[in-house]
GROMACS .gro file of C-alpha atoms in nm:
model
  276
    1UNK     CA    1   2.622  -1.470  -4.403
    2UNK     CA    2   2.840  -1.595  -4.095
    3UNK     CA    3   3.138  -1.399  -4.085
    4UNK     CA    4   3.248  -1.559  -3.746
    5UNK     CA    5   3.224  -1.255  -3.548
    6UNK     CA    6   3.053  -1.313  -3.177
    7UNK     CA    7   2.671  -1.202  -3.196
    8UNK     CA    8   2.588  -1.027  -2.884
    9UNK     CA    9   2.226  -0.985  -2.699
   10UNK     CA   10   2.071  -0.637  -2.623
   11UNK     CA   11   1.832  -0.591  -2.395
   12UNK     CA   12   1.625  -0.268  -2.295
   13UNK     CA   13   1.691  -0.180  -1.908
   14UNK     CA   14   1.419   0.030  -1.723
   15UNK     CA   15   1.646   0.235  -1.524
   16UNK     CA   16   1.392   0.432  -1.389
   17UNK     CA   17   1.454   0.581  -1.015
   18UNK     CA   18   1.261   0.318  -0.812
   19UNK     CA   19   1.069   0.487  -0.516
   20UNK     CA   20   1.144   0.491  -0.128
   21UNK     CA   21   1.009   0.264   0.058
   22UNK     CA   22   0.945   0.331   0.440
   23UNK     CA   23   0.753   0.061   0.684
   24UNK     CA   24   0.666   0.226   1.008
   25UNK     CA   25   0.592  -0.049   1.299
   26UNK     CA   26   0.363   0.190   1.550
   27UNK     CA   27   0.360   0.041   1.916
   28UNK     CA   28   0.555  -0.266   1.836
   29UNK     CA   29   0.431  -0.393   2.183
   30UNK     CA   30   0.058  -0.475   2.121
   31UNK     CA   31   0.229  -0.681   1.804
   32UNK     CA   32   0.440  -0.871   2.022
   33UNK     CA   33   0.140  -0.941   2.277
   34UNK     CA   34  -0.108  -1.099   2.033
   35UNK     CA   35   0.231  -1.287   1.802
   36UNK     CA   36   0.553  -1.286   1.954
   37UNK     CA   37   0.715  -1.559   1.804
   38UNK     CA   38   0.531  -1.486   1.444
   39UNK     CA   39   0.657  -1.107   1.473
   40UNK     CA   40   0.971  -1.123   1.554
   41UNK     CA   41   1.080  -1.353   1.311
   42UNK     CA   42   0.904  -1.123   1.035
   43UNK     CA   43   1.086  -0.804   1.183
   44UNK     CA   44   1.416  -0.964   1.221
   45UNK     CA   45   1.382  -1.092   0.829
   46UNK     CA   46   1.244  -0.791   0.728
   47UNK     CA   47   1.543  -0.563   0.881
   48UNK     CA   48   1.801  -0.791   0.716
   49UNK     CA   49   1.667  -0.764   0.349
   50UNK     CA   50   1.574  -0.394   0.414
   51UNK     CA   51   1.936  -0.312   0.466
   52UNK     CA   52   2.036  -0.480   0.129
   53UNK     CA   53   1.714  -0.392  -0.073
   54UNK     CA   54   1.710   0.065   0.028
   55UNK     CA   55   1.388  -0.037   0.216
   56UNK     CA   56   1.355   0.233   0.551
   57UNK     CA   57   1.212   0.032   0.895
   58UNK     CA   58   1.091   0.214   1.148
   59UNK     CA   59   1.004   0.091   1.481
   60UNK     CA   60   0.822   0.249   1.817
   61UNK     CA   61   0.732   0.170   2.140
   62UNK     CA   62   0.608   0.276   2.441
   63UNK     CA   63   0.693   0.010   2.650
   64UNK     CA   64   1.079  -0.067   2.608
   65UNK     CA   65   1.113  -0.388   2.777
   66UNK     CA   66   1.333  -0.689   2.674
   67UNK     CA   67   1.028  -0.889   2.531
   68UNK     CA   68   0.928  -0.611   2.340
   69UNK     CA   69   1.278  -0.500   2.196
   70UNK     CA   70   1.463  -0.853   2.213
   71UNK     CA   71   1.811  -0.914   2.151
   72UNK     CA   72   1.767  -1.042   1.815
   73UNK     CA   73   1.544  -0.712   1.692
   74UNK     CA   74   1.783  -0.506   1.850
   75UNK     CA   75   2.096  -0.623   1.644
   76UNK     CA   76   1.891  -0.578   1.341
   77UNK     CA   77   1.848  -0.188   1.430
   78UNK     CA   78   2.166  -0.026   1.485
   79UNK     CA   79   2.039   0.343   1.469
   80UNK     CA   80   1.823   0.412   1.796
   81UNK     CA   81   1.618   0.717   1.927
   82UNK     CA   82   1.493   0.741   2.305
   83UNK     CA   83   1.315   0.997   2.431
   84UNK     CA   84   1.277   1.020   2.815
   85UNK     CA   85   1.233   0.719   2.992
   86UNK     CA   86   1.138   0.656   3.386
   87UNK     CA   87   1.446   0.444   3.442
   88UNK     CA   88   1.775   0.324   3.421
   89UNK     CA   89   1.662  -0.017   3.269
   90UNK     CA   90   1.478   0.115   3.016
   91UNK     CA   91   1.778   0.313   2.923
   92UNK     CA   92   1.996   0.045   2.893
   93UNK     CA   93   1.725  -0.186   2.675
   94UNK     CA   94   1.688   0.087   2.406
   95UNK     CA   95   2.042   0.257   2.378
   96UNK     CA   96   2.279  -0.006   2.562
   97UNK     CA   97   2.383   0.237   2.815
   98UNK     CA   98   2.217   0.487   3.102
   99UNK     CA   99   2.156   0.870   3.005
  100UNK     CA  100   1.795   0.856   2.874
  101UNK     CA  101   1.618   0.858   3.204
  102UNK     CA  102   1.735   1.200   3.255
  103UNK     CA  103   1.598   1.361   2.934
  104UNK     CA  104   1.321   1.675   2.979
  105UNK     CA  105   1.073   1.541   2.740
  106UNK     CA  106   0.865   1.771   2.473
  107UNK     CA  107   1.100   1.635   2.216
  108UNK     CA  108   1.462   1.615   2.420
  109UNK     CA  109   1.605   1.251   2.303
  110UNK     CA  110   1.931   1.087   2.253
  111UNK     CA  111   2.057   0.972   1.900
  112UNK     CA  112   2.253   0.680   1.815
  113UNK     CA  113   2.390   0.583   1.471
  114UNK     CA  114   2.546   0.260   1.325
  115UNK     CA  115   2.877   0.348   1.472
  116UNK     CA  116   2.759   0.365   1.819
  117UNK     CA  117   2.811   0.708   1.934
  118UNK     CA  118   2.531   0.879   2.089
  119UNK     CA  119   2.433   1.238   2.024
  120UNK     CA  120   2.169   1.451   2.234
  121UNK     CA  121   1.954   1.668   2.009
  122UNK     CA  122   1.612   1.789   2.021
  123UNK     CA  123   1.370   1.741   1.774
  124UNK     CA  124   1.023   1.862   1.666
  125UNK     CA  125   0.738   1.844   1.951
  126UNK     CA  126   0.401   1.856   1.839
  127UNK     CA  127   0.118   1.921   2.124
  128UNK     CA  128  -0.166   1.720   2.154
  129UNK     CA  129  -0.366   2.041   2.105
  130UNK     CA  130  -0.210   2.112   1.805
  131UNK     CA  131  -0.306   1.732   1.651
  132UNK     CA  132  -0.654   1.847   1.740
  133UNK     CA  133  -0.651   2.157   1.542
  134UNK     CA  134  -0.487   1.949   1.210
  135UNK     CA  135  -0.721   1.648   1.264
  136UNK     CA  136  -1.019   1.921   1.260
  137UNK     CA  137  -0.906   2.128   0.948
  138UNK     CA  138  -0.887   1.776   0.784
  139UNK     CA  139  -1.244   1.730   0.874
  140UNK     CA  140  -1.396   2.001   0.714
  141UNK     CA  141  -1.239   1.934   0.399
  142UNK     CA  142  -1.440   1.623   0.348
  143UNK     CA  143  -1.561   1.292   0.420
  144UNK     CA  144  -1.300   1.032   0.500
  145UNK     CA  145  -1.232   0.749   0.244
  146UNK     CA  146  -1.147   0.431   0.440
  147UNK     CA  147  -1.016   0.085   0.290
  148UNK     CA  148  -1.213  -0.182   0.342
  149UNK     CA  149  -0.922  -0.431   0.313
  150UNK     CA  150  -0.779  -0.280   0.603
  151UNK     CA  151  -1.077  -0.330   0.868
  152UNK     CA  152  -1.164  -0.694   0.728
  153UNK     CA  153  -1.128  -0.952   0.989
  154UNK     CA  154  -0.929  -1.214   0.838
  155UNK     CA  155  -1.088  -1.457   1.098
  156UNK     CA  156  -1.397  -1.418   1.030
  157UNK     CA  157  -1.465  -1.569   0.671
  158UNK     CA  158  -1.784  -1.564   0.484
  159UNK     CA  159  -1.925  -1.913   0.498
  160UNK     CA  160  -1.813  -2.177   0.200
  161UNK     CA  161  -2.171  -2.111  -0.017
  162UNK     CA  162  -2.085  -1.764  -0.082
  163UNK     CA  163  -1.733  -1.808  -0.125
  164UNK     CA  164  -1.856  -2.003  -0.481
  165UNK     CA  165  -2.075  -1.810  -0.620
  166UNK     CA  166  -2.069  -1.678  -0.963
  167UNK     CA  167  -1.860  -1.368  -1.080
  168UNK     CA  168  -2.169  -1.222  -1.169
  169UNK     CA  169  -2.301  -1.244  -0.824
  170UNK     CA  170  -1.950  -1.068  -0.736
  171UNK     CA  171  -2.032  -0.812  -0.948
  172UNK     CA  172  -2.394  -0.753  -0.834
  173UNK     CA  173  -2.312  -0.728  -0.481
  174UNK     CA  174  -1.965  -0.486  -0.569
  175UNK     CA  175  -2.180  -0.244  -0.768
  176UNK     CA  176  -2.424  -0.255  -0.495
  177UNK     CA  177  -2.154  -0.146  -0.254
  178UNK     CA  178  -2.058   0.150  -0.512
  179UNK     CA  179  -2.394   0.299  -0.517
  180UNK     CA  180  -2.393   0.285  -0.143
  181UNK     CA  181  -2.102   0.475  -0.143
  182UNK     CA  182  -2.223   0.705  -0.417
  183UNK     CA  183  -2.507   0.804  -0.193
  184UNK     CA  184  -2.299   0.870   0.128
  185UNK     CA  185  -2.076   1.071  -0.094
  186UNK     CA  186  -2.382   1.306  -0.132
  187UNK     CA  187  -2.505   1.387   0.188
  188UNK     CA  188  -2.331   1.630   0.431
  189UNK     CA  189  -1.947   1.625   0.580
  190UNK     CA  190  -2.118   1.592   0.920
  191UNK     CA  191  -2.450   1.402   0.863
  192UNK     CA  192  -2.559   1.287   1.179
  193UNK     CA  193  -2.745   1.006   0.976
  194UNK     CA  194  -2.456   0.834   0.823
  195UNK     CA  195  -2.234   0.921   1.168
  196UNK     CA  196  -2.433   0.790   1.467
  197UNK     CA  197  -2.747   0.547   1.548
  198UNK     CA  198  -3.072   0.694   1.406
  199UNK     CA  199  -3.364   0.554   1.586
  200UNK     CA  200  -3.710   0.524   1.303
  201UNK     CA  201  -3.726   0.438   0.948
  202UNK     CA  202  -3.495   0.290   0.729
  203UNK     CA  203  -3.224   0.272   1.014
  204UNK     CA  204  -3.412   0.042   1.221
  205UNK     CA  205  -3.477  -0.200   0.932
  206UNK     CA  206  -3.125  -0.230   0.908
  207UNK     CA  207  -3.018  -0.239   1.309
  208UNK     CA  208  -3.291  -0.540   1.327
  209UNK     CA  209  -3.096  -0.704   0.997
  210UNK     CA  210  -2.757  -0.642   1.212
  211UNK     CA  211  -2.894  -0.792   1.495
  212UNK     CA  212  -3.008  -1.083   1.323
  213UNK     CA  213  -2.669  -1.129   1.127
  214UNK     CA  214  -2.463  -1.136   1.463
  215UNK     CA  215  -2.734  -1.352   1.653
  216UNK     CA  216  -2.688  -1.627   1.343
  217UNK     CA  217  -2.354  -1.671   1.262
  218UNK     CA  218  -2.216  -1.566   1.640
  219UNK     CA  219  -1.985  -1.315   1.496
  220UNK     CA  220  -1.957  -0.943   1.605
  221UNK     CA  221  -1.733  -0.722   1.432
  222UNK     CA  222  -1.748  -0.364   1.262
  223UNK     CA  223  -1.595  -0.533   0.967
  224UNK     CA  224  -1.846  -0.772   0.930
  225UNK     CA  225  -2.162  -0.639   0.980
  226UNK     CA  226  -1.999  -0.393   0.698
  227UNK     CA  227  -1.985  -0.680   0.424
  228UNK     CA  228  -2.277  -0.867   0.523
  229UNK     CA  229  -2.527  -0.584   0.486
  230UNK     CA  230  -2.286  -0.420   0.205
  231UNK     CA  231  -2.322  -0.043   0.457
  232UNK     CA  232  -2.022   0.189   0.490
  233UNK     CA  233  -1.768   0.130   0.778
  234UNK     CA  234  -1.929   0.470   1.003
  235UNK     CA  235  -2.287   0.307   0.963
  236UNK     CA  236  -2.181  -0.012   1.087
  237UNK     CA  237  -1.939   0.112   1.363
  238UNK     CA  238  -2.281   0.306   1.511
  239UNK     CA  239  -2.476  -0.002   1.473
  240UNK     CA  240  -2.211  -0.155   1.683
  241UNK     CA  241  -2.217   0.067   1.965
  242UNK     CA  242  -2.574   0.093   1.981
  243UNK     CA  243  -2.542  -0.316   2.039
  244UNK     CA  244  -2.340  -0.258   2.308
  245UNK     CA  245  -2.489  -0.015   2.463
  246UNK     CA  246  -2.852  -0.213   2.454
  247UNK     CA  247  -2.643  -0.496   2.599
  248UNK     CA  248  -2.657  -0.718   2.294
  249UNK     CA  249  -2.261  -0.772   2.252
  250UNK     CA  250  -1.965  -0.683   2.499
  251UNK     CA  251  -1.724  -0.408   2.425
  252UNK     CA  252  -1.411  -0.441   2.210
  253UNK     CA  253  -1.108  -0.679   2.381
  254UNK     CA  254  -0.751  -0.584   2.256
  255UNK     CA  255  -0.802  -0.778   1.904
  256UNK     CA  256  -1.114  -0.642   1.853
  257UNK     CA  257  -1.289  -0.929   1.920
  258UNK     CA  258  -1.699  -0.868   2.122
  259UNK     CA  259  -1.867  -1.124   2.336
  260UNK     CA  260  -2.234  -1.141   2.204
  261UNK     CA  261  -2.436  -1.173   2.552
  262UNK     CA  262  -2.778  -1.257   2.383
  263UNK     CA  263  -2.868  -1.616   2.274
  264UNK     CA  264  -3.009  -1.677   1.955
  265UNK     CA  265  -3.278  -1.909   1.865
  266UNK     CA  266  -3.243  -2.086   1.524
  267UNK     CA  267  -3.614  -1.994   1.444
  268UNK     CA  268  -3.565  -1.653   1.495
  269UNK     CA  269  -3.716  -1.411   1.274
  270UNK     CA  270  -3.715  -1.050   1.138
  271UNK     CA  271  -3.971  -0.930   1.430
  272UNK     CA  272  -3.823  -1.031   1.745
  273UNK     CA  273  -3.697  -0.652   1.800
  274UNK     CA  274  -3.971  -0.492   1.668
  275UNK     CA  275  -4.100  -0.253   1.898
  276UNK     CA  276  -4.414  -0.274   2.120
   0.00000   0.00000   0.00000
């Protein structure tokens, strides 16, 4: 019956706690190198909504010079830690003013918050012998997991035939890649097989296949010789230095990027490094 009374809407809020986020920019001056323009536009839009959305940015260098830390990143970060610098200028870049040059080091640095005011205070120093003796404990406790998505070269795409094949195809080749994994799971922490270059059997097989796969398409990179022959990223990163050490590619340039020295003919085939 309508009694004329307003009807009002209810709606279910989540008001779970949402969690913190924190982004942590490490050496912000190899970014700025490669994409300057491209990564300081996404810092300086990334500190704006960061204030307003609870999101935590942290940023370090090593090299505090104006086109690493430029004007516009610097108004976006109003709370600043230096630790001891080797000048004046460097000084004034990170905290506006002088006083940082003549820090002690082994965690001695100088504090400034949003208001401006800058605080000396000493926090924790960890020893580059101590990293060593964390990094080993976490060693022995097992085999590393990496992420694939993290060491894929965006640059270097697969080529457009296998980019349509069929989901089951997809399938195939990721449960492939599982049992691969499955197998490496099982063998010792410190395998010397699965960790560096092995030099008969099976291993060879697959060096030749590597060799071949860089030779054809002209690309050398851990991360692809790791999807093309569907191998684990330590297999592929010793497959990579035994290239360059037999002079086959160049080492690693600042991107990543190798030279591959050796020509490949198009008729090429599975027994030109077979051995004599």
């Amino acid at each position: 019956r309508h009694t004329g009374e307003a009807v009002y809407e209810d709606e279910a809020m989540d008001l779970a706690p949402l969690p913190y986020i924190v982004i942590v920019v490490d050496e912000m001056a190899d970014l700025m190198m490669v994409a300057g323009k491209d990564i300081e536009g996404a810092i300086q839009r990334l500190a704006q909504m960061a204030r307003a959305a609870g999101i935590h940015l942290i940023m370090a260098t090593q090299r505090p010079s104006v086109d690493v830390i430029t004007g516009t990143i610097k108004a976006n970060f109003p709370t600043r830690i230096s630790f001891q610098v080797t000048s004046k200028i460097d000084s004034r870049t990170i905290l506006g003013e002088m006083g940082a040059e003549q820090l002690l080091g082994q965690g001695d640095m100088l504090f400034m918050a949003g208001g401006g005011r800058t605080t000396r205070v000493h926090g924790p120093f960890c020893s580059d012998s101590e990293v060593e003796t964390v990094v080993a404990h976490l060693k022995r406790q097992g085999r590393p997991s990496y992420l694939d998505a993290v060491t894929a070269d965006d640059a270097s795409e697969e080529p457009a035939k296998e980019g349509g094949r069929s989901g089951r195809g997809k399938a195939a080749a990721a449960d492939k890649a599982e049992r691969s994994d499955e197998s490496e799971e099982e063998a010792p922490v410190f395998d010397i097989g699965a960790f560096a270059a092995a030099t008969g059997g099976e291993s060879d097989d697959l060096y030749k296949q590597a060799i071949e796969v860089v030779l054809r398409d002209q690309k050398a990179s851990t991360s692809y010789i790791q999807r093309r022959l569907q191998i684990g990223y330590n297999r592929a990163a010793s497959i990579m230095e035994r290239m360059e050490i037999e002079g086959i590619v160049g080492p690693a340039n600042h991107a990543g990027k190798r030279e591959i020295l050796v020509a490949g003919a198009p008729h090429m085939s599975s027994g030109m490094y077979d051995d004599e």
